[in-house]
Tab-separated table of C-alpha atoms in Angstrom:
chain	number	residue	atom	x	y	z
A	1	MET	CA	102.446	87.971	77.108
A	2	PHE	CA	101.861	84.366	78.128
A	3	GLN	CA	98.471	83.064	76.954
A	4	ILE	CA	96.615	80.478	79.019
A	5	ASP	CA	94.711	77.715	77.251
A	6	PHE	CA	92.048	76.712	79.755
A	7	ASN	CA	91.503	73.485	77.847
A	8	LYS	CA	95.089	72.482	78.659
A	9	PRO	CA	95.665	72.856	82.415
A	10	ILE	CA	99.234	73.507	83.529
A	11	HIS	CA	101.165	73.941	86.790
A	12	VAL	CA	100.785	77.523	88.078
A	13	PHE	CA	102.763	78.875	91.033
A	14	PHE	CA	101.460	81.919	92.970
A	15	CYS	CA	104.030	84.063	94.791
A	16	GLY	CA	101.960	85.661	97.559
A	17	ILE	CA	99.173	83.079	97.375
A	18	GLY	CA	97.766	84.104	100.765
A	19	GLY	CA	96.501	87.474	99.498
A	20	ILE	CA	92.744	87.979	99.285
A	21	SER	CA	92.802	88.244	95.487
A	22	MET	CA	95.617	85.778	94.754
A	23	SER	CA	93.991	83.055	96.851
A	24	GLY	CA	90.780	83.496	94.889
A	25	LEU	CA	92.504	83.223	91.524
A	26	ALA	CA	94.388	80.156	92.729
A	27	GLU	CA	91.101	78.554	93.688
A	28	ILE	CA	89.553	79.342	90.295
A	29	LEU	CA	92.422	77.674	88.436
A	30	HIS	CA	92.369	74.716	90.820
A	31	SER	CA	88.669	74.237	90.073
A	32	ARG	CA	89.500	74.177	86.351
A	33	GLY	CA	91.880	71.241	86.765
A	34	PHE	CA	95.145	73.204	86.975
A	35	LYS	CA	97.917	72.072	89.308
A	36	VAL	CA	98.296	74.991	91.709
A	37	SER	CA	100.972	75.728	94.306
A	38	GLY	CA	102.320	78.873	95.895
A	39	SER	CA	104.028	80.620	98.757
A	40	ASP	CA	103.396	83.323	101.306
A	41	MET	CA	105.383	84.931	104.083
A	42	LYS	CA	103.029	83.707	106.804
A	43	ALA	CA	100.254	81.206	107.351
A	44	SER	CA	96.663	82.470	107.537
A	45	SER	CA	93.084	81.293	107.336
A	46	LEU	CA	93.280	81.796	103.564
A	47	THR	CA	96.387	79.628	103.151
A	48	ALA	CA	94.796	76.988	105.382
A	49	ALA	CA	91.663	76.995	103.219
A	50	LEU	CA	93.790	76.498	100.091
A	51	GLU	CA	95.691	73.618	101.682
A	52	ASN	CA	92.394	71.975	102.626
A	53	LYS	CA	91.535	71.991	98.915
A	54	GLY	CA	94.766	70.157	98.090
A	55	ILE	CA	96.847	73.166	97.044
A	56	LYS	CA	100.482	73.057	98.145
A	57	VAL	CA	101.427	76.213	100.081
A	58	TYR	CA	104.977	77.016	101.173
A	59	ILE	CA	105.331	79.324	104.175
A	60	GLY	CA	108.326	81.507	103.481
A	61	GLN	CA	109.625	82.536	100.078
A	62	ARG	CA	112.822	80.805	99.065
A	63	THR	CA	114.634	79.563	95.991
A	64	THR	CA	113.809	75.897	96.590
A	65	ASN	CA	110.074	76.566	96.204
A	66	ILE	CA	110.568	77.145	92.474
A	67	THR	CA	110.914	73.827	90.636
A	68	PRO	CA	111.411	73.120	86.910
A	69	ASP	CA	107.949	71.538	86.559
A	70	ILE	CA	106.279	74.945	87.109
A	71	ASP	CA	104.819	76.229	83.827
A	72	LEU	CA	103.702	79.705	84.942
A	73	TYR	CA	104.697	82.026	87.784
A	74	VAL	CA	102.098	84.577	89.022
A	75	TYR	CA	103.107	87.566	91.138
A	76	THR	CA	101.691	90.763	92.659
A	77	ALA	CA	102.911	94.355	92.761
A	78	ALA	CA	104.293	93.660	96.244
A	79	ILE	CA	106.895	91.223	94.864
A	80	HIS	CA	110.263	92.816	94.127
A	81	LYS	CA	112.893	91.553	91.737
A	82	ASP	CA	115.258	90.750	94.594
A	83	ASN	CA	112.757	88.156	95.849
A	84	PRO	CA	114.551	84.761	95.835
A	85	GLU	CA	111.631	83.070	94.043
A	86	TRP	CA	111.640	85.752	91.345
A	87	ILE	CA	115.369	85.303	90.852
A	88	GLU	CA	115.011	81.511	90.521
A	89	MET	CA	111.999	81.836	88.197
A	90	THR	CA	114.061	84.108	85.947
A	91	ARG	CA	117.050	81.756	86.033
A	92	LEU	CA	114.899	78.791	84.985
A	93	GLY	CA	113.181	80.802	82.242
A	94	ILE	CA	109.675	80.157	83.602
A	95	PRO	CA	107.019	82.415	81.995
A	96	SER	CA	105.285	84.869	84.324
A	97	LEU	CA	102.102	86.910	84.594
A	98	SER	CA	101.118	89.591	87.061
A	99	ARG	CA	98.028	89.017	89.162
A	100	ALA	CA	96.122	91.489	86.989
A	101	GLU	CA	97.249	89.848	83.744
A	102	LEU	CA	96.090	86.466	85.002
A	103	LEU	CA	92.742	87.933	86.039
A	104	GLY	CA	92.370	89.362	82.551
A	105	GLU	CA	93.091	85.948	81.043
A	106	ILE	CA	90.399	84.422	83.254
A	107	MET	CA	87.870	87.096	82.260
A	108	LYS	CA	88.225	86.114	78.607
A	109	ASN	CA	86.566	82.791	79.432
A	110	PHE	CA	83.252	84.381	80.429
A	111	ASP	CA	80.589	85.920	78.180
A	112	LEU	CA	79.639	88.637	80.673
A	113	PRO	CA	82.576	89.782	82.806
A	114	ILE	CA	81.744	92.671	85.167
A	115	ALA	CA	84.536	94.821	86.641
A	116	ILE	CA	83.971	97.275	89.490
A	117	SER	CA	86.498	100.100	89.807
A	118	GLY	CA	86.848	103.319	91.785
A	119	THR	CA	88.951	104.848	94.529
A	120	HIS	CA	86.371	103.801	97.145
A	121	GLY	CA	83.519	101.335	97.502
A	122	LYS	CA	84.730	98.529	95.244
A	123	THR	CA	84.330	95.674	97.720
A	124	THR	CA	80.902	96.776	98.950
A	125	THR	CA	79.518	97.336	95.444
A	126	THR	CA	81.003	94.094	94.162
A	127	SER	CA	79.345	92.332	97.084
A	128	MET	CA	75.992	94.002	96.384
A	129	ILE	CA	76.081	92.895	92.741
A	130	SER	CA	77.143	89.420	93.831
A	131	GLU	CA	74.223	89.104	96.239
A	132	ILE	CA	71.776	90.162	93.524
A	133	LEU	CA	73.122	87.617	91.033
A	134	LEU	CA	73.131	84.894	93.681
A	135	GLY	CA	69.599	85.761	94.760
A	136	CYS	CA	68.454	85.382	91.156
A	137	ASP	CA	70.105	81.930	90.903
A	138	LEU	CA	72.370	83.079	88.075
A	139	ASP	CA	75.326	80.989	89.336
A	140	PRO	CA	78.068	83.647	88.969
A	141	THR	CA	81.795	83.258	89.478
A	142	LEU	CA	82.813	85.872	92.049
A	143	SER	CA	86.117	87.385	93.109
A	144	VAL	CA	85.526	89.796	95.996
A	145	GLY	CA	88.142	91.886	97.792
A	146	GLY	CA	86.692	90.987	101.178
A	147	MET	CA	85.015	88.131	102.972
A	148	LEU	CA	81.382	87.758	101.877
A	149	LYS	CA	79.362	85.836	104.462
A	150	SER	CA	76.866	84.353	101.992
A	151	ILE	CA	79.618	82.495	100.129
A	152	GLY	CA	81.777	81.836	103.176
A	153	GLY	CA	84.828	83.580	101.767
A	154	ASN	CA	86.053	85.806	98.955
A	155	ILE	CA	85.627	83.476	95.984
A	156	ARG	CA	82.807	81.504	94.416
A	157	ILE	CA	83.170	79.185	91.443
A	158	GLY	CA	80.107	79.351	89.204
A	159	HIS	CA	79.186	77.792	85.885
A	160	SER	CA	77.368	80.603	84.078
A	161	LYS	CA	78.369	83.510	81.832
A	162	TYR	CA	78.726	85.911	84.784
A	163	PHE	CA	82.124	86.780	86.235
A	164	VAL	CA	82.270	89.583	88.802
A	165	THR	CA	85.506	91.103	90.079
A	166	GLU	CA	86.983	94.237	91.578
A	167	ALA	CA	89.214	96.297	89.321
A	168	CYS	CA	91.981	98.193	91.135
A	169	GLU	CA	93.756	101.134	89.521
A	170	TYR	CA	97.008	100.697	91.481
A	171	THR	CA	99.937	100.120	89.089
A	172	ASN	CA	97.295	100.311	86.314
A	173	SER	CA	96.303	96.740	87.121
A	174	PHE	CA	92.801	97.091	85.678
A	175	LEU	CA	94.188	97.900	82.238
A	176	SER	CA	94.841	94.159	81.835
A	177	PHE	CA	91.116	93.380	82.101
A	178	PHE	CA	88.458	92.567	79.492
A	179	PRO	CA	85.094	93.719	80.919
A	180	ARG	CA	81.763	93.946	79.110
A	181	ILE	CA	80.209	95.908	81.962
A	182	ALA	CA	82.463	98.284	83.891
A	183	LEU	CA	81.655	100.444	86.901
A	184	ILE	CA	83.558	103.579	87.945
A	185	LEU	CA	82.355	104.509	91.416
A	186	ASN	CA	84.551	107.590	91.920
A	187	ILE	CA	87.929	109.016	90.936
A	188	GLU	CA	90.115	110.653	93.589
A	189	GLU	CA	93.765	110.974	94.519
A	190	ASP	CA	95.258	107.816	95.999
A	191	HIS	CA	98.281	105.547	95.478
A	192	MET	CA	100.508	108.570	95.047
A	193	ASP	CA	103.542	106.291	95.272
A	194	PHE	CA	102.584	105.250	91.727
A	195	PHE	CA	100.524	108.037	90.138
A	196	LYS	CA	101.965	111.505	89.520
A	197	ASP	CA	98.789	113.493	90.201
A	198	ILE	CA	95.004	113.467	89.796
A	199	ASP	CA	95.296	113.991	86.041
A	200	ASP	CA	97.423	110.866	85.789
A	201	ILE	CA	94.776	108.964	87.759
A	202	ARG	CA	91.928	110.284	85.588
A	203	HIS	CA	93.836	109.254	82.452
A	204	SER	CA	94.181	105.739	83.872
A	205	PHE	CA	90.424	105.483	84.454
A	206	LEU	CA	89.802	106.796	80.938
A	207	ARG	CA	92.010	104.039	79.545
A	208	PHE	CA	90.075	101.518	81.656
A	209	ALA	CA	86.720	102.741	80.337
A	210	SER	CA	88.109	102.595	76.794
A	211	LEU	CA	88.573	98.826	77.162
A	212	LEU	CA	84.814	98.347	76.835
A	213	PRO	CA	83.544	97.058	73.476
A	214	MET	CA	80.961	98.990	71.477
A	215	ASP	CA	78.135	96.807	72.805
A	216	GLY	CA	79.472	97.050	76.362
A	217	ALA	CA	78.259	99.352	79.138
A	218	LEU	CA	79.885	101.844	81.480
A	219	VAL	CA	78.150	102.669	84.775
A	220	ILE	CA	79.771	105.817	86.178
A	221	ASN	CA	79.276	108.286	89.013
A	222	GLY	CA	77.682	111.414	87.573
A	223	GLU	CA	79.368	113.584	90.223
A	224	ILE	CA	82.885	112.936	88.889
A	225	ASP	CA	84.497	116.235	87.896
A	226	ASP	CA	84.556	116.993	84.156
A	227	LEU	CA	82.777	113.736	83.398
A	228	GLU	CA	82.810	114.383	79.663
A	229	GLU	CA	86.591	114.039	79.643
A	230	ILE	CA	86.085	110.403	80.660
A	231	THR	CA	82.962	109.522	78.700
A	232	GLY	CA	82.948	111.897	75.723
A	233	ASP	CA	84.571	109.682	73.099
A	234	LEU	CA	83.571	106.254	74.353
A	235	PRO	CA	81.705	104.043	71.842
A	236	CYS	CA	79.913	101.982	74.535
A	237	ASN	CA	76.605	102.617	76.293
A	238	ILE	CA	76.920	104.997	79.258
A	239	TYR	CA	74.760	105.145	82.388
A	240	THR	CA	75.267	107.554	85.276
A	241	PHE	CA	74.228	107.338	88.911
A	242	GLY	CA	74.174	110.009	91.576
A	243	PHE	CA	72.063	112.661	93.254
A	244	ASN	CA	71.194	114.922	90.324
A	245	ASP	CA	68.025	114.717	88.240
A	246	SER	CA	70.168	114.332	85.117
A	247	ASP	CA	71.657	111.006	86.287
A	248	THR	CA	70.215	107.802	84.786
A	249	PHE	CA	69.783	106.425	88.312
A	250	HIS	CA	69.367	109.094	90.987
A	251	ALA	CA	68.246	109.285	94.621
A	252	THR	CA	65.994	111.731	96.443
A	253	ASP	CA	64.265	111.861	99.845
A	254	ILE	CA	67.120	110.142	101.740
A	255	SER	CA	66.487	109.402	105.416
A	256	TYR	CA	68.392	107.346	108.010
A	257	ASP	CA	67.428	105.083	110.914
A	258	ASP	CA	69.223	104.848	114.287
A	259	HIS	CA	71.904	102.632	112.708
A	260	SER	CA	72.518	105.119	109.855
A	261	ASN	CA	70.904	102.780	107.295
A	262	ALA	CA	69.273	104.752	104.482
A	263	THR	CA	65.857	104.686	102.852
A	264	TYR	CA	65.570	106.657	99.634
A	265	THR	CA	63.508	107.171	96.502
A	266	LEU	CA	65.179	105.760	93.400
A	267	HIS	CA	64.434	107.325	90.029
A	268	CYS	CA	65.476	105.223	87.032
A	269	PRO	CA	64.309	104.471	83.465
A	270	ASP	CA	61.979	101.736	84.771
A	271	GLY	CA	60.152	104.084	87.154
A	272	THR	CA	60.296	105.326	90.753
A	273	TYR	CA	60.931	102.964	93.665
A	274	THR	CA	61.588	102.997	97.405
A	275	VAL	CA	64.905	101.438	98.429
A	276	THR	CA	65.745	100.538	102.026
A	277	LEU	CA	69.316	99.498	102.802
A	278	ALA	CA	70.798	97.469	105.662
A	279	VAL	CA	74.212	99.157	105.330
A	280	PRO	CA	74.945	102.684	106.580
A	281	GLY	CA	75.693	106.023	105.018
A	282	ARG	CA	75.154	108.217	101.992
A	283	HIS	CA	78.102	106.568	100.241
A	284	ASN	CA	76.206	103.269	100.286
A	285	VAL	CA	73.220	104.968	98.673
A	286	ALA	CA	75.564	105.721	95.764
A	287	ASN	CA	77.027	102.200	95.806
A	288	SER	CA	73.551	100.671	95.772
A	289	MET	CA	72.472	102.741	92.768
A	290	ALA	CA	75.545	101.585	90.846
A	291	ALA	CA	74.738	97.968	91.746
A	292	LEU	CA	71.066	98.327	90.796
A	293	CYS	CA	71.992	99.854	87.441
A	294	CYS	CA	74.347	96.933	86.817
A	295	ALA	CA	71.561	94.501	87.728
A	296	THR	CA	69.228	95.972	85.110
A	297	LEU	CA	71.990	95.569	82.503
A	298	CYS	CA	71.941	91.870	83.424
A	299	ASP	CA	68.181	91.853	82.635
A	300	ILE	CA	67.224	91.479	86.293
A	301	PRO	CA	63.877	93.115	87.164
A	302	ILE	CA	64.549	96.250	89.204
A	303	SER	CA	61.964	95.350	91.844
A	304	LYS	CA	63.672	92.009	92.517
A	305	ALA	CA	67.114	93.628	92.616
A	306	ILE	CA	65.853	96.203	95.145
A	307	LYS	CA	64.528	93.485	97.421
A	308	LEU	CA	67.796	91.564	97.260
A	309	ILE	CA	69.958	94.615	97.890
A	310	GLY	CA	67.829	95.377	100.932
A	311	ASP	CA	68.865	92.013	102.366
A	312	PHE	CA	72.573	92.840	102.024
A	313	HIS	CA	74.188	93.437	105.428
A	314	GLY	CA	77.708	94.251	104.333
A	315	THR	CA	81.069	92.505	104.174
A	316	ASP	CA	83.783	92.023	106.755
A	317	ARG	CA	85.535	95.231	107.823
A	318	ARG	CA	82.980	97.588	106.207
A	319	PHE	CA	81.255	99.270	109.174
A	320	GLU	CA	81.110	95.799	110.666
A	321	TYR	CA	79.449	95.412	114.037
A	322	LYS	CA	81.888	93.455	116.201
A	323	GLY	CA	80.012	93.452	119.510
A	324	SER	CA	79.355	95.419	122.691
A	325	VAL	CA	81.087	95.549	126.057
A	326	GLY	CA	79.871	97.621	128.992
A	327	GLU	CA	77.231	99.108	126.645
A	328	VAL	CA	80.002	100.413	124.379
A	329	THR	CA	79.375	99.469	120.743
A	330	VAL	CA	82.463	98.359	118.783
A	331	ILE	CA	82.525	98.758	114.983
A	332	ASP	CA	85.379	97.918	112.614
A	333	ASP	CA	85.951	99.614	109.278
A	334	TYR	CA	88.516	99.310	106.481
A	335	ALA	CA	88.593	103.054	105.663
A	336	HIS	CA	92.142	104.243	104.978
A	337	HIS	CA	91.637	107.242	102.664
A	338	PRO	CA	90.398	110.655	103.889
A	339	THR	CA	87.200	110.471	101.834
A	340	GLU	CA	86.431	106.981	103.154
A	341	ILE	CA	87.119	108.101	106.722
A	342	ALA	CA	84.793	111.089	106.386
A	343	SER	CA	82.053	108.909	104.885
A	344	THR	CA	82.345	106.349	107.677
A	345	LEU	CA	82.441	108.909	110.490
A	346	ASN	CA	79.570	110.924	109.026
A	347	SER	CA	77.602	107.674	108.817
A	348	ALA	CA	78.465	107.029	112.456
A	349	ARG	CA	76.999	110.413	113.368
A	350	ASN	CA	73.589	109.006	112.367
A	351	PHE	CA	74.206	105.929	114.554
A	352	LYS	CA	72.629	106.369	117.993
A	353	HIS	CA	75.463	107.022	120.451
A	354	ASN	CA	76.918	109.406	123.029
A	355	ARG	CA	80.571	110.022	122.136
A	356	LEU	CA	82.309	108.809	118.995
A	357	PHE	CA	85.784	107.304	119.508
A	358	VAL	CA	87.920	106.327	116.511
A	359	VAL	CA	91.108	104.271	116.716
A	360	PHE	CA	92.911	104.951	113.440
A	361	GLN	CA	95.901	103.122	111.974
A	362	PRO	CA	97.326	105.056	108.998
A	363	HIS	CA	98.154	102.846	106.011
A	364	THR	CA	101.517	103.364	104.269
A	365	TYR	CA	103.961	106.220	104.729
A	366	THR	CA	103.435	107.759	101.291
A	367	ARG	CA	99.661	107.957	101.719
A	368	THR	CA	100.016	109.448	105.216
A	369	LYS	CA	102.382	112.155	103.993
A	370	ALA	CA	100.380	112.931	100.835
A	371	PHE	CA	97.088	113.373	102.710
A	372	LEU	CA	98.234	114.488	106.162
A	373	ASP	CA	95.985	117.559	106.353
A	374	ASP	CA	93.071	115.715	104.736
A	375	PHE	CA	93.407	112.863	107.243
A	376	ALA	CA	93.305	115.374	110.103
A	377	LYS	CA	90.213	117.096	108.707
A	378	SER	CA	88.335	113.806	108.232
A	379	LEU	CA	89.314	112.349	111.609
A	380	SER	CA	88.278	115.535	113.397
A	381	ILE	CA	84.638	114.491	112.848
A	382	ALA	CA	85.102	112.095	115.795
A	383	ASP	CA	84.940	113.267	119.398
A	384	VAL	CA	88.088	111.395	120.436
A	385	ILE	CA	90.854	110.168	118.091
A	386	ILE	CA	93.417	107.534	119.069
A	387	LEU	CA	96.294	106.944	116.655
A	388	ALA	CA	98.340	103.785	116.181
A	389	ASP	CA	101.672	103.584	114.373
A	390	ILE	CA	101.585	103.662	110.571
A	391	TYR	CA	101.029	100.255	108.980
A	392	ALA	CA	103.919	99.971	106.530
A	393	ALA	CA	102.439	97.352	104.156
A	394	ARG	CA	104.790	97.241	101.162
A	395	GLU	CA	106.827	100.319	102.156
A	396	LYS	CA	109.810	101.402	104.225
A	397	ASN	CA	109.827	104.749	106.030
A	398	THR	CA	112.278	106.647	103.850
A	399	ILE	CA	110.380	109.956	104.177
A	400	GLY	CA	110.446	110.451	107.946
A	401	ILE	CA	106.683	110.529	108.551
A	402	SER	CA	104.952	109.199	111.674
A	403	SER	CA	101.588	109.144	113.431
A	404	ARG	CA	102.909	111.876	115.725
A	405	ASP	CA	102.821	114.241	112.729
A	406	LEU	CA	99.142	113.478	112.266
A	407	GLN	CA	98.514	113.916	115.986
A	408	ALA	CA	100.178	117.339	115.865
A	409	ARG	CA	97.844	118.435	113.048
A	410	LEU	CA	94.773	117.257	114.968
A	411	LEU	CA	95.867	118.974	118.189
A	412	GLU	CA	96.421	122.211	116.247
A	413	MET	CA	92.810	121.917	115.044
A	414	GLY	CA	91.574	121.587	118.623
A	415	SER	CA	90.714	117.885	118.416
A	416	GLU	CA	91.116	115.528	121.346
A	417	CYS	CA	93.785	113.184	119.987
A	418	TYR	CA	96.113	110.617	121.548
A	419	TYR	CA	98.937	108.510	120.156
A	420	PHE	CA	100.134	105.173	121.542
A	421	PRO	CA	102.913	103.026	120.037
A	422	SER	CA	101.380	99.689	121.061
A	423	PHE	CA	97.982	98.024	120.711
A	424	ASP	CA	98.024	97.128	124.418
A	425	GLU	CA	98.248	100.806	125.368
A	426	ILE	CA	95.432	101.679	122.961
A	427	GLU	CA	93.247	98.918	124.365
A	428	ASN	CA	93.864	99.992	127.958
A	429	PHE	CA	93.093	103.613	127.096
A	430	CYS	CA	89.800	102.678	125.395
A	431	LEU	CA	88.742	100.470	128.305
A	432	GLU	CA	89.430	103.340	130.698
A	433	LYS	CA	87.895	106.213	128.721
A	434	CYS	CA	84.897	104.703	126.880
A	435	SER	CA	81.638	104.625	128.828
A	436	SER	CA	78.061	103.432	128.408
A	437	GLY	CA	76.479	104.564	125.152
A	438	ASP	CA	79.758	105.405	123.397
A	439	LEU	CA	80.586	104.189	119.889
A	440	LEU	CA	84.136	102.909	119.265
A	441	ILE	CA	85.353	102.427	115.690
A	442	THR	CA	88.644	100.708	114.847
A	443	MET	CA	89.672	101.953	111.430
A	444	GLY	CA	92.342	101.228	108.834
A	445	ALA	CA	93.481	98.741	106.205
A	446	GLY	CA	96.092	97.075	108.424
A	447	ASP	CA	95.609	94.936	111.517
A	448	ILE	CA	93.930	97.494	113.799
A	449	VAL	CA	90.871	95.217	113.944
A	450	LYS	CA	92.787	93.279	116.616
A	451	VAL	CA	92.270	96.120	119.120
A	452	GLY	CA	88.490	95.939	119.016
A	453	GLU	CA	88.507	92.156	119.046
A	454	SER	CA	90.791	92.127	122.082
A	455	ILE	CA	88.564	94.609	123.911
A	456	LEU	CA	85.605	92.323	123.209
A	457	GLY	CA	87.548	89.210	124.213
A	458	LEU	CA	87.158	87.663	120.764
């Protein structure tokens, strides 16, 4: 594998530079004196931000973008070998690294790299840890999978030993990393276009945890099934979080305000504390405990970390308040897995409202087919469900699945469910049916956020 010498900057080309993670890595290398260029299929606020920093961005991926002066080509799992840039890179013999391999190379340059993994909650927990480190003036380098308001984006270039990043299991990307502190928030079925089954996924997380050195630390959810299979033979220090007395960090006495934000009693090795969050739901109680445990491993006083985490108001597209129209509250959320949907909608139940409307855009055909019944069960928590077409992302519909199949399941269950093929129809329906006091959530990992923004006139 190609090894980067950060003392000898080179020309690095990013294929797919407009992605949330790729743009961040490009910015890190640019800050280290590397010549950086790249391409993406369409212009965006992220590509514009890179261009404003002096990074050359090509819109459209074509052979002529790849020039002989490029020393390293970086790609993502979404790039196929029939991509014209890939073909030209191969013809010219230019070395290449995947996005994950490059991230691993970057991690080697920090004394305390922290990697946050799990099927759900990575962006929120990464953001919580980031806010704590920032609030303690520890000058971290951050790579977040969402837009963090306090840093005005998804990336921050620091000058200390701390490097914080999300660690995604898809295509085993996180096995290219070199963490000293690793978090495993949960382990569930997802990305079934890559993994064979839950055992395959669990084995991947075990391999990730095994990357930790003997003096490293694993922070892991104590509610994961058969936890000993993951932790039993690890040489590193292990800390659990959860809702059982046996967990290193555990919560009791959880209560919620009218916005579903929790207050709870935290029990940890340093004592018992009251924690009040400004983000909703039981799942964020778990995320906050993982973040607070990580903070103590960074020698941050628990009382200071609790205060800072209480000031955290979330990231973009994580139960994000978008506005109100006609006394209808509009929330946007990134949830695209049945467990995430259930967590978000159960959180919404604690939010003061009359009826709960959810506009859901399924994400990828394989995920929709694999979890069709689970999606229906989770969505049925809402009073009214409106379905958009499936967001294809990297896939083509070779399996004959559609949102109408999900609608049929929900109707069989007795739910009030509608399907519309266009955003305009969804918007018109919501404007007609929602009334004062209702809560409307746009939900999914695609572009469904546009519906709520259009309703609000944003």
